[in-house]
mmCIF file of N, CA and C in Angstrom:
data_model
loop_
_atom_site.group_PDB
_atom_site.id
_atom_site.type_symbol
_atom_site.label_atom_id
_atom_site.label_comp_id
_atom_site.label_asym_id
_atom_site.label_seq_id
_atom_site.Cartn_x
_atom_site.Cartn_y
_atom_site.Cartn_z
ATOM 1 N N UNK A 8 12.859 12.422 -15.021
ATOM 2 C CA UNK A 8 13.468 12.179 -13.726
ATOM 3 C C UNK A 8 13.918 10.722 -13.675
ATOM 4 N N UNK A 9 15.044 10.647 -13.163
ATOM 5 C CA UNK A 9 15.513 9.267 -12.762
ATOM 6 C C UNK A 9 14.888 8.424 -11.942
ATOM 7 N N UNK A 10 14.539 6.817 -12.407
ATOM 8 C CA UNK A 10 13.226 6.760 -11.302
ATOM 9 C C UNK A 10 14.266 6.122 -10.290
ATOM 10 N N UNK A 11 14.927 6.141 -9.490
ATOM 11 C CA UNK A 11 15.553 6.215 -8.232
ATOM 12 C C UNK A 11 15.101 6.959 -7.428
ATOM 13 N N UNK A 12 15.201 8.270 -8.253
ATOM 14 C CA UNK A 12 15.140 9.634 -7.202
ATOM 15 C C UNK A 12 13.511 9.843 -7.242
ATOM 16 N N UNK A 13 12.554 9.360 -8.493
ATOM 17 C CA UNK A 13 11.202 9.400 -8.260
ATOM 18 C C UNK A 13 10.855 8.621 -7.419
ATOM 19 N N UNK A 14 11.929 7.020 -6.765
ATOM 20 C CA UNK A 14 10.929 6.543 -5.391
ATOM 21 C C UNK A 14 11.545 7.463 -4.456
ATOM 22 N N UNK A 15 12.492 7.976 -4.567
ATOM 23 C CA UNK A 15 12.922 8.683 -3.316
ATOM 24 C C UNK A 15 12.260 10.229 -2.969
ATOM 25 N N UNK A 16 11.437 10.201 -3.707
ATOM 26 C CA UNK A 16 10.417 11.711 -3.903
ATOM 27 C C UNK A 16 9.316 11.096 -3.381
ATOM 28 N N UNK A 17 8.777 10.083 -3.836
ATOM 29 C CA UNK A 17 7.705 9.289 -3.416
ATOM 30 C C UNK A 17 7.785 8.796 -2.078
ATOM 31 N N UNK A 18 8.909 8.631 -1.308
ATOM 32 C CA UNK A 18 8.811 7.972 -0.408
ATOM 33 C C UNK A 18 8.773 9.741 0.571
ATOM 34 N N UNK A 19 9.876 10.537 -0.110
ATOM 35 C CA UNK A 19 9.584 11.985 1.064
ATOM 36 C C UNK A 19 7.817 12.351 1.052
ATOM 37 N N UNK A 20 7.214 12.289 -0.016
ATOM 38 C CA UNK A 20 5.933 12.241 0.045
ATOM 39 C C UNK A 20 5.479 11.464 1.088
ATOM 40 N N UNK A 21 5.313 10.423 1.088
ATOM 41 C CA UNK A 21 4.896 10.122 2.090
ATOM 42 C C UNK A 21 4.725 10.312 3.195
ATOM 43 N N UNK A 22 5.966 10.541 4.063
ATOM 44 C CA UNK A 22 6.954 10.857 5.826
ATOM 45 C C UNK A 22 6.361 12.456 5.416
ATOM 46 N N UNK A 23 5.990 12.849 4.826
ATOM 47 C CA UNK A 23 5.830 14.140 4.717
ATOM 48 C C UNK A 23 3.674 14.682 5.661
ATOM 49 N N UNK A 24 3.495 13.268 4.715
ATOM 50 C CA UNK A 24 1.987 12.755 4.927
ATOM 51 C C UNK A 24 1.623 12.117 6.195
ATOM 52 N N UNK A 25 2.892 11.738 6.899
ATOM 53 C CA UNK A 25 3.182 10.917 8.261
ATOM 54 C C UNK A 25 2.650 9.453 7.997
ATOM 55 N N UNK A 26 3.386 9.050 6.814
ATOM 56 C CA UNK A 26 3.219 7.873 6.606
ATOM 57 C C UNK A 26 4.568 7.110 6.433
ATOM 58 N N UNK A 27 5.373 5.922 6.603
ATOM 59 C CA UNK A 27 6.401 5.350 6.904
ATOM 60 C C UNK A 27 6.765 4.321 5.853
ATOM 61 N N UNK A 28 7.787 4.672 5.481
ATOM 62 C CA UNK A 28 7.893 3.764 4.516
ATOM 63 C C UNK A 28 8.601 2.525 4.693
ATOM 64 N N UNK A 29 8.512 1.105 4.354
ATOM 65 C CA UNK A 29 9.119 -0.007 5.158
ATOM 66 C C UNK A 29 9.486 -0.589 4.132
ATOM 67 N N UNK A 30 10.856 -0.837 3.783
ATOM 68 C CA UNK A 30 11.105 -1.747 2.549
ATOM 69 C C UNK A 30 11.855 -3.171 3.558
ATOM 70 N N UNK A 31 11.162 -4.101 2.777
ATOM 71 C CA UNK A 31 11.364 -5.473 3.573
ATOM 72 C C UNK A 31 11.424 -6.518 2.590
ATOM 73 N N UNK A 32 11.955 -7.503 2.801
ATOM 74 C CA UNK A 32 12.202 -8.838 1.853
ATOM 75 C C UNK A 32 11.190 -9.431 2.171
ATOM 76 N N UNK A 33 10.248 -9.324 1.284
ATOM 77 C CA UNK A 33 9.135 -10.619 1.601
ATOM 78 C C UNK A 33 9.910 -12.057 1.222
ATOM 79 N N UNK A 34 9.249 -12.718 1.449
ATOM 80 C CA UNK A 34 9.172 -14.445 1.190
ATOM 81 C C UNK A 34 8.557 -14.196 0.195
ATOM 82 N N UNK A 35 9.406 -15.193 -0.863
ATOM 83 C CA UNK A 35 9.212 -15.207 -2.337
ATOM 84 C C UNK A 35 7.984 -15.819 -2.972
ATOM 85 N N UNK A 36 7.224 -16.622 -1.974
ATOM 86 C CA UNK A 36 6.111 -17.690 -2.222
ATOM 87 C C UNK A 36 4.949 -16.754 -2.528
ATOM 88 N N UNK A 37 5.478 -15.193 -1.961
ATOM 89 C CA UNK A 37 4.506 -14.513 -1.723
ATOM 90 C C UNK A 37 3.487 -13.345 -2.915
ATOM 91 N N UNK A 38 5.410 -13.387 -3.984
ATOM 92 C CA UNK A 38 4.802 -13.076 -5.035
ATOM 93 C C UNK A 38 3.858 -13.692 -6.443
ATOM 94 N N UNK A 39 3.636 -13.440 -7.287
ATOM 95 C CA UNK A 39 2.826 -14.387 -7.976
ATOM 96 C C UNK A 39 4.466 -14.650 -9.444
ATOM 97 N N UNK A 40 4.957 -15.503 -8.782
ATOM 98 C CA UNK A 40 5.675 -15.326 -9.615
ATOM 99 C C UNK A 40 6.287 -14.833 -10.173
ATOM 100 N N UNK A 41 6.689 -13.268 -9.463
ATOM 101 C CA UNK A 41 7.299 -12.548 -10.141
ATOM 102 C C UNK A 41 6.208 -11.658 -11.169
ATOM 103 N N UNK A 42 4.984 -12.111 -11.367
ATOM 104 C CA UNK A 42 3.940 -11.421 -12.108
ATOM 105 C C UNK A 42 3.377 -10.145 -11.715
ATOM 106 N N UNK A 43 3.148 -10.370 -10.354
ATOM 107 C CA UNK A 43 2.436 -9.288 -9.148
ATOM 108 C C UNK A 43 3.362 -9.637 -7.791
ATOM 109 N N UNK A 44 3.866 -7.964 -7.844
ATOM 110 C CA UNK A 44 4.236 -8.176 -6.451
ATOM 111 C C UNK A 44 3.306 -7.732 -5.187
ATOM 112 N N UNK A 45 3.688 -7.948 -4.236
ATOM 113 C CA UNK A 45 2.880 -7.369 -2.943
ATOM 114 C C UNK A 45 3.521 -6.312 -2.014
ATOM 115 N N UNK A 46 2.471 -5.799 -1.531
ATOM 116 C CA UNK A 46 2.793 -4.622 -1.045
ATOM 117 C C UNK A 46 2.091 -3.288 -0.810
ATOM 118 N N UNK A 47 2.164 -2.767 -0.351
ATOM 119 C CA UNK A 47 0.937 -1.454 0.086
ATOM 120 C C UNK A 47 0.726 -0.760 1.136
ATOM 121 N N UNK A 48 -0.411 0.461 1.478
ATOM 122 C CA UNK A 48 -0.662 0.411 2.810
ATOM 123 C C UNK A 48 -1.485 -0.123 3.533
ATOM 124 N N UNK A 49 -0.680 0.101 4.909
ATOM 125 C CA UNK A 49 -1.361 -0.813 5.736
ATOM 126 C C UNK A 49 -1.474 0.188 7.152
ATOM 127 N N UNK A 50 -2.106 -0.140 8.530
ATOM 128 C CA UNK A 50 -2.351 0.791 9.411
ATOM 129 C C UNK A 50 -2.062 -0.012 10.519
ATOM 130 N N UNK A 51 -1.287 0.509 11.609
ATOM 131 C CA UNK A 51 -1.089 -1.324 12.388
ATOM 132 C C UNK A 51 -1.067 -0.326 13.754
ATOM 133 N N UNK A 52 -1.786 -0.295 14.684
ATOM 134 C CA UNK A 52 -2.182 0.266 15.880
ATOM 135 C C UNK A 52 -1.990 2.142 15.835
ATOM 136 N N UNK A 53 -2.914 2.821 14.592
ATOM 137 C CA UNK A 53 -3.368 3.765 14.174
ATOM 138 C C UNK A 53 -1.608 4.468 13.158
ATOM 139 N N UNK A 54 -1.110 4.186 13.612
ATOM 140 C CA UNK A 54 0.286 4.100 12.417
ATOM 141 C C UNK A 54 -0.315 3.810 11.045
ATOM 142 N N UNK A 55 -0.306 4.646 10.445
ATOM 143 C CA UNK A 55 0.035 4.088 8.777
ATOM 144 C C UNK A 55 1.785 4.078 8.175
ATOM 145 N N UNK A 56 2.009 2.707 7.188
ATOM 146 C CA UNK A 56 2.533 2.223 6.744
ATOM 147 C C UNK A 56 2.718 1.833 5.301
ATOM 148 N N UNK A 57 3.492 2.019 4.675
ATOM 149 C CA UNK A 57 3.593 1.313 3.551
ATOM 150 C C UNK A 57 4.931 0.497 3.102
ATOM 151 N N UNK A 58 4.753 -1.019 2.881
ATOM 152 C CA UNK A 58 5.341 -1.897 2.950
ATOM 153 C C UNK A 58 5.676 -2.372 1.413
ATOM 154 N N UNK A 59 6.928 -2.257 1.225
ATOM 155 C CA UNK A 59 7.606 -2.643 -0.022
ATOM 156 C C UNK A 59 8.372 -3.459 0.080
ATOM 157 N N UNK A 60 8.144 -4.623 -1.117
ATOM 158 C CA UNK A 60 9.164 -5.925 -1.357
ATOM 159 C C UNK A 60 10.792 -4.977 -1.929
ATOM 160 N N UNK A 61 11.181 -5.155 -0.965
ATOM 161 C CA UNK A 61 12.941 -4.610 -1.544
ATOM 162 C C UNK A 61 13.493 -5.565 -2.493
ATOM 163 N N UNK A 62 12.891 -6.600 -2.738
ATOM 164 C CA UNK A 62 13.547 -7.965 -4.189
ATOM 165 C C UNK A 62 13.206 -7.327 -5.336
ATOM 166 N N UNK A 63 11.747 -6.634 -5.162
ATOM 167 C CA UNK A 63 10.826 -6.012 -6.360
ATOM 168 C C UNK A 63 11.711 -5.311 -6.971
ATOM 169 N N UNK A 64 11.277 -4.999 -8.868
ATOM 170 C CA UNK A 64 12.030 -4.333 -9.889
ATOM 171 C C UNK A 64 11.667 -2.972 -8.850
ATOM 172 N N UNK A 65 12.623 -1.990 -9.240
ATOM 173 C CA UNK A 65 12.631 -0.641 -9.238
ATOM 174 C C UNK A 65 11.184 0.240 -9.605
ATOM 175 N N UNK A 66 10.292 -0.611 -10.899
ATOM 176 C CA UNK A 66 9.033 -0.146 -11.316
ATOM 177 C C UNK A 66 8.227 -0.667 -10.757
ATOM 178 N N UNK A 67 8.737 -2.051 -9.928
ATOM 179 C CA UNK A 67 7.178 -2.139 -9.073
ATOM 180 C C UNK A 67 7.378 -1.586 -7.691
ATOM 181 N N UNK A 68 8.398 -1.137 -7.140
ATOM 182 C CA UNK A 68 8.417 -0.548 -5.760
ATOM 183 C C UNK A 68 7.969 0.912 -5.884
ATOM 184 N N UNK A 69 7.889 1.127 -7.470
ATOM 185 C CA UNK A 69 7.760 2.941 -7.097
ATOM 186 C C UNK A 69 6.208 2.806 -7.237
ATOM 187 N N UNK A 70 5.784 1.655 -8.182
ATOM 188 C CA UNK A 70 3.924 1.847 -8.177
ATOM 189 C C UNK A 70 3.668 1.163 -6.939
ATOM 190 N N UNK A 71 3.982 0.328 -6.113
ATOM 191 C CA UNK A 71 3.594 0.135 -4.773
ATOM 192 C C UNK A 71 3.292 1.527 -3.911
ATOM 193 N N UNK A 72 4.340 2.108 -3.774
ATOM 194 C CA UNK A 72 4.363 3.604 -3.181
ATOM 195 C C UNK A 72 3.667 4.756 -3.858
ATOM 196 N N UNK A 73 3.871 4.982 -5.096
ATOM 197 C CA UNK A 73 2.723 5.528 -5.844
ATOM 198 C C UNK A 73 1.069 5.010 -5.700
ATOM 199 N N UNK A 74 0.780 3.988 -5.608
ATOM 200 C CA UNK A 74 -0.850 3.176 -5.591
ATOM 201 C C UNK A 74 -0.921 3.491 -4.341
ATOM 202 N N UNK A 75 -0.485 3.232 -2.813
ATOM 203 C CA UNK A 75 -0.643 3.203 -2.016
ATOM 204 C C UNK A 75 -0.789 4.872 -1.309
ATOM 205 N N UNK A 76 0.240 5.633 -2.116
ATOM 206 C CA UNK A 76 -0.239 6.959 -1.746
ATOM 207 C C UNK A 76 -1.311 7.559 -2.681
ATOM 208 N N UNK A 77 -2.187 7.287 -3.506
ATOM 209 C CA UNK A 77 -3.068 7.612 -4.263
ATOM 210 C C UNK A 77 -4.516 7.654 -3.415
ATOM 211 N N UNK A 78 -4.565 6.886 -2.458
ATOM 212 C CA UNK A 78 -5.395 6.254 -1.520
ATOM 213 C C UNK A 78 -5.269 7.541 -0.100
ATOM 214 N N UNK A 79 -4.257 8.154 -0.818
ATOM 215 C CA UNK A 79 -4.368 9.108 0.753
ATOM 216 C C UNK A 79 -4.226 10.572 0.215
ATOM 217 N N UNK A 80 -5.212 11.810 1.010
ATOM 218 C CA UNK A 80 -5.351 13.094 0.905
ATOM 219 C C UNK A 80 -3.708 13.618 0.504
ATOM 220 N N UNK A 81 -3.204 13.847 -0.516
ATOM 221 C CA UNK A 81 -2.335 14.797 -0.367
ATOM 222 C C UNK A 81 -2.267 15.935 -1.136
ATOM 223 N N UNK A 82 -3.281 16.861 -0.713
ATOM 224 C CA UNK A 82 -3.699 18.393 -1.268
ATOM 225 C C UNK A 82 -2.752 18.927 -0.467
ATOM 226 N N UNK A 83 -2.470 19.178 0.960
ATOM 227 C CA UNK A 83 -1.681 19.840 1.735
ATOM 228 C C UNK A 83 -0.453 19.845 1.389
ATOM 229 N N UNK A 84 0.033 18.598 0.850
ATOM 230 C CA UNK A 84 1.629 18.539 0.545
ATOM 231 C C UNK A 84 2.060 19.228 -0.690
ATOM 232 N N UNK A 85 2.903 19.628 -0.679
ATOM 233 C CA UNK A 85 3.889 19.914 -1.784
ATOM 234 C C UNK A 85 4.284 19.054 -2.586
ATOM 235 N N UNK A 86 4.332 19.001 -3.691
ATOM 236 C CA UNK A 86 4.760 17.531 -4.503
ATOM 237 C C UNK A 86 5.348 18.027 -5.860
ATOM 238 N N UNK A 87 6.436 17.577 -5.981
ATOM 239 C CA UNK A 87 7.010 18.335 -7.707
ATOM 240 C C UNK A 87 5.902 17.927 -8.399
ATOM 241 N N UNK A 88 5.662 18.278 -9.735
ATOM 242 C CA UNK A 88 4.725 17.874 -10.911
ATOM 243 C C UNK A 88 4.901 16.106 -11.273
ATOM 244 N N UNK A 89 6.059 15.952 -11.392
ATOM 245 C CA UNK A 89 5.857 14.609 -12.020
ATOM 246 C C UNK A 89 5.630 13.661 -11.077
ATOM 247 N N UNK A 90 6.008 13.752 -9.441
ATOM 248 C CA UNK A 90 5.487 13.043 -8.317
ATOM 249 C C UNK A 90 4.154 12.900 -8.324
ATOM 250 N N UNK A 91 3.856 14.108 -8.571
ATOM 251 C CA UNK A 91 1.812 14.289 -8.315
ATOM 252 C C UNK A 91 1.214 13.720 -9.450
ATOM 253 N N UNK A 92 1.554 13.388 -10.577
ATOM 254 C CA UNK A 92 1.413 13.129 -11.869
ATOM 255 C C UNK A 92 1.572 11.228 -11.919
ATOM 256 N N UNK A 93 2.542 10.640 -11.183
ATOM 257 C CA UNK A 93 2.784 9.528 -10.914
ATOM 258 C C UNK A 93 1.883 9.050 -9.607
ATOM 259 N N UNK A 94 1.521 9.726 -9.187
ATOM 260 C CA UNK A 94 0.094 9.067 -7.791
ATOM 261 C C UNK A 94 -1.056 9.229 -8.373
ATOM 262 N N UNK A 95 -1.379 10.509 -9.267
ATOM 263 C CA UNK A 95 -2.202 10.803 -9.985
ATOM 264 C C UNK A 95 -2.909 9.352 -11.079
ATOM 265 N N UNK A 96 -1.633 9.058 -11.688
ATOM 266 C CA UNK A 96 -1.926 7.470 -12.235
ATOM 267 C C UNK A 96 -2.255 6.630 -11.884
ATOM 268 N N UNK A 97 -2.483 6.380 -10.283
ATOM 269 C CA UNK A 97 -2.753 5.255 -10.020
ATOM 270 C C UNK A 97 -3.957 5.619 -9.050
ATOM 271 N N UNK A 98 -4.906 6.647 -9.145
ATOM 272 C CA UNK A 98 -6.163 6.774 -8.486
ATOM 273 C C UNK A 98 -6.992 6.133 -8.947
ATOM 274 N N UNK A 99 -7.810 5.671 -8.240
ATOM 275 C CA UNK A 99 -9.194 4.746 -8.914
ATOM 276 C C UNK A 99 -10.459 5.719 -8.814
ATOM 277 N N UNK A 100 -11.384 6.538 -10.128
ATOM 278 C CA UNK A 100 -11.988 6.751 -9.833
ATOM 279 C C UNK A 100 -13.309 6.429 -10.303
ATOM 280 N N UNK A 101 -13.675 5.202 -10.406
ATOM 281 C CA UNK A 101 -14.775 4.603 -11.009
ATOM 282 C C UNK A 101 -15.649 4.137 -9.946
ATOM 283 N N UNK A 102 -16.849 4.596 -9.952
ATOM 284 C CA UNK A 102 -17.984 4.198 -9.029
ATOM 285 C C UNK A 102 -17.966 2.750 -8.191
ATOM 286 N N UNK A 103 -17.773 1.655 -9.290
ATOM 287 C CA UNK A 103 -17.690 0.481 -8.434
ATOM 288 C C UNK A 103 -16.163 0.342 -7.563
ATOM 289 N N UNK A 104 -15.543 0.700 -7.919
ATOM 290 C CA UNK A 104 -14.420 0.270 -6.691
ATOM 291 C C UNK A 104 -13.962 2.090 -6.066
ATOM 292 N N UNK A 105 -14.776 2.148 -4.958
ATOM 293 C CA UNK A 105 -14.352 3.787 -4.746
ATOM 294 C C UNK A 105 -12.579 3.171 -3.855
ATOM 295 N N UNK A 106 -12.357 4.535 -3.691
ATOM 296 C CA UNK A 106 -10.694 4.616 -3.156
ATOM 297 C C UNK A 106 -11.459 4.213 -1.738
ATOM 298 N N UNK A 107 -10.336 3.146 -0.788
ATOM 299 C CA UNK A 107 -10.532 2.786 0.668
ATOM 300 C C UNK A 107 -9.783 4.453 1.452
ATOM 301 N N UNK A 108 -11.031 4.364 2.618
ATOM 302 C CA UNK A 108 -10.430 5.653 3.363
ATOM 303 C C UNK A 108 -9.196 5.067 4.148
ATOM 304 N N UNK A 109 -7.971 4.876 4.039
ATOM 305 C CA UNK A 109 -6.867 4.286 4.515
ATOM 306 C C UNK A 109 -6.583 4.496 6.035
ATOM 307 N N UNK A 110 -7.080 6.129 6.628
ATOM 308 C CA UNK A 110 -6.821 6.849 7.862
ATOM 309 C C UNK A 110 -7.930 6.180 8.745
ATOM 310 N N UNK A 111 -9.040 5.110 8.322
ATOM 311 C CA UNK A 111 -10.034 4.687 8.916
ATOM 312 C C UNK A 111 -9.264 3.036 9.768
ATOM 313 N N UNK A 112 -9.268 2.605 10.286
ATOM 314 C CA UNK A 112 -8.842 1.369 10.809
ATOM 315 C C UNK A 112 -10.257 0.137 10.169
ATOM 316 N N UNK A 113 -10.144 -0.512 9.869
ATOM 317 C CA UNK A 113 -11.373 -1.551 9.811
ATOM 318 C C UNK A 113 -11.558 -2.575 11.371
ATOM 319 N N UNK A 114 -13.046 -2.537 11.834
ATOM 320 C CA UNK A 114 -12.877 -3.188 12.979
ATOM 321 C C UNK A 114 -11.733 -4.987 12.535
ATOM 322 N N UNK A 115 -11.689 -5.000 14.247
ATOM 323 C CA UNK A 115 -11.167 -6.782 13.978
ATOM 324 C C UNK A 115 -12.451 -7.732 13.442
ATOM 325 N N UNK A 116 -12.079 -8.772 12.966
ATOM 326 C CA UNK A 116 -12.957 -10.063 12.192
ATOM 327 C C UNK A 116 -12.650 -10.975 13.157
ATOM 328 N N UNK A 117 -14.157 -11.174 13.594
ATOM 329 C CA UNK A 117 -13.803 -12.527 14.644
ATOM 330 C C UNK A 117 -14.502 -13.679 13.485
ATOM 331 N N UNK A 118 -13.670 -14.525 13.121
ATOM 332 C CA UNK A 118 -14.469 -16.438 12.533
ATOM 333 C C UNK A 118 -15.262 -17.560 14.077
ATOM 334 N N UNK A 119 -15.810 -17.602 13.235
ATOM 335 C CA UNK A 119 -16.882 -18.904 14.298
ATOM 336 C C UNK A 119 -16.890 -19.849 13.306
ATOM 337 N N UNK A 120 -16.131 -21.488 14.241
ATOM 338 C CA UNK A 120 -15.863 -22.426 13.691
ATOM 339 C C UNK A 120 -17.591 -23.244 13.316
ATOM 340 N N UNK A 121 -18.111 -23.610 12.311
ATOM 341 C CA UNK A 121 -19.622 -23.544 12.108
ATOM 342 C C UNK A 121 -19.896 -25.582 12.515
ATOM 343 N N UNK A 122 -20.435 -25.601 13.438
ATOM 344 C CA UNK A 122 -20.996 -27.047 13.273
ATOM 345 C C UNK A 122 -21.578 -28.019 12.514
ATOM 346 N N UNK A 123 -20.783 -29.082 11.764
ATOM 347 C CA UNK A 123 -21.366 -29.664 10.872
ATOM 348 C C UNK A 123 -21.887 -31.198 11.733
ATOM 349 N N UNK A 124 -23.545 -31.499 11.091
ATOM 350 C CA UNK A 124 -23.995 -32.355 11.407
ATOM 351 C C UNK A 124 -23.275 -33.866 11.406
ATOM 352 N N UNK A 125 -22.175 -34.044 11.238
ATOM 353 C CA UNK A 125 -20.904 -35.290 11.224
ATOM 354 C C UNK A 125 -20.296 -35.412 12.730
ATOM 355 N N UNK A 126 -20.426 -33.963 13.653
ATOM 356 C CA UNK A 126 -20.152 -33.896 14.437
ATOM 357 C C UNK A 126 -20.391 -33.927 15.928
ATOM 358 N N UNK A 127 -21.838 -33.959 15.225
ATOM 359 C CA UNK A 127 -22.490 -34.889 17.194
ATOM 360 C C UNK A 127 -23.177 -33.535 17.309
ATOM 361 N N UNK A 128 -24.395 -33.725 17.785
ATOM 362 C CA UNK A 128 -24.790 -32.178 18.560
ATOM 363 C C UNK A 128 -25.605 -32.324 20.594
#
C-alpha cells in the first residue's frame, strides 16, 4: 500500500474510533532535531485527539497515528490487514511499561512553590 493512503486509512481508523485527527505545524524548537518528532494522543475536556507535526516525514506522521492508536481498543473497528498490522507494531506489551488507558483523563497537577530557608520564615 502506498503510505499516503496508509495515513489516510489510519487516520479513517481513528474518526471511526471517535478520535480526531489534528495535523498542525509545531514550532521547530520542538523537535529533537529532526531526530524525534512530537506528537500523539492527547484528551482535552473528555475529547480525544491526536496531534501531528504536518513538517514531519510522511513515516513519522503515519507512526505518530499508528503509536497513538495502538494505545486505544480497536477490536470493534474494521481495519484492512495491513492497517491492523501497522498499529499492531507499535503496541507495547512488556510488563514494565504497560499501554496508558488513553479514554481515562489523568487528574490536574497542582505544584507548591517549596520554602527555602534563604527566604525568611
Amino acid at each position: 500500500m502506498e503510505l499516503g493512503r496508509l495515513l489516510q486509512e489510519l487516520i479513517q481508523a481513528a474518526r471511526k474510533a471517535g478520535i480526531t485527527v489534528r495535523s498542525e505545524s509545531f514550532d521547530p524548537s520542538l523537535s529533537d532535531g529532526g531526530k524525534k518528532w512530537r506528537g500523539g494522543l492527547c484528551v482535552i475536556r473528555g475529547k480525544r485527539f491526536i496531534l501531528v507535526d504536518e513538517r514531519a516525514p510522511l513515516v513519522d506522521r503515519i507512526a505518530t497515528v499508528a503509536a497513538s492508536l495502538a494505545s486505544v481498543d480497536l477490536e470493534h473497528v474494521f481495519l484492512p490487514p495491513i492497517v491492523r498490522a501497522t498499529i499492531g507494531a507499535y503496541q507495547r506489551e512488556s510488563p514494565e511499561r504497560p499501554v496508558p488507558n488513553a479514554t481515562v483523563p489523568l487528574p490536574p497537577v497542582r505544584a507548591r512553590l517549596r520554602r527555602t530557608d534563604d527566604e525568611g520564615n
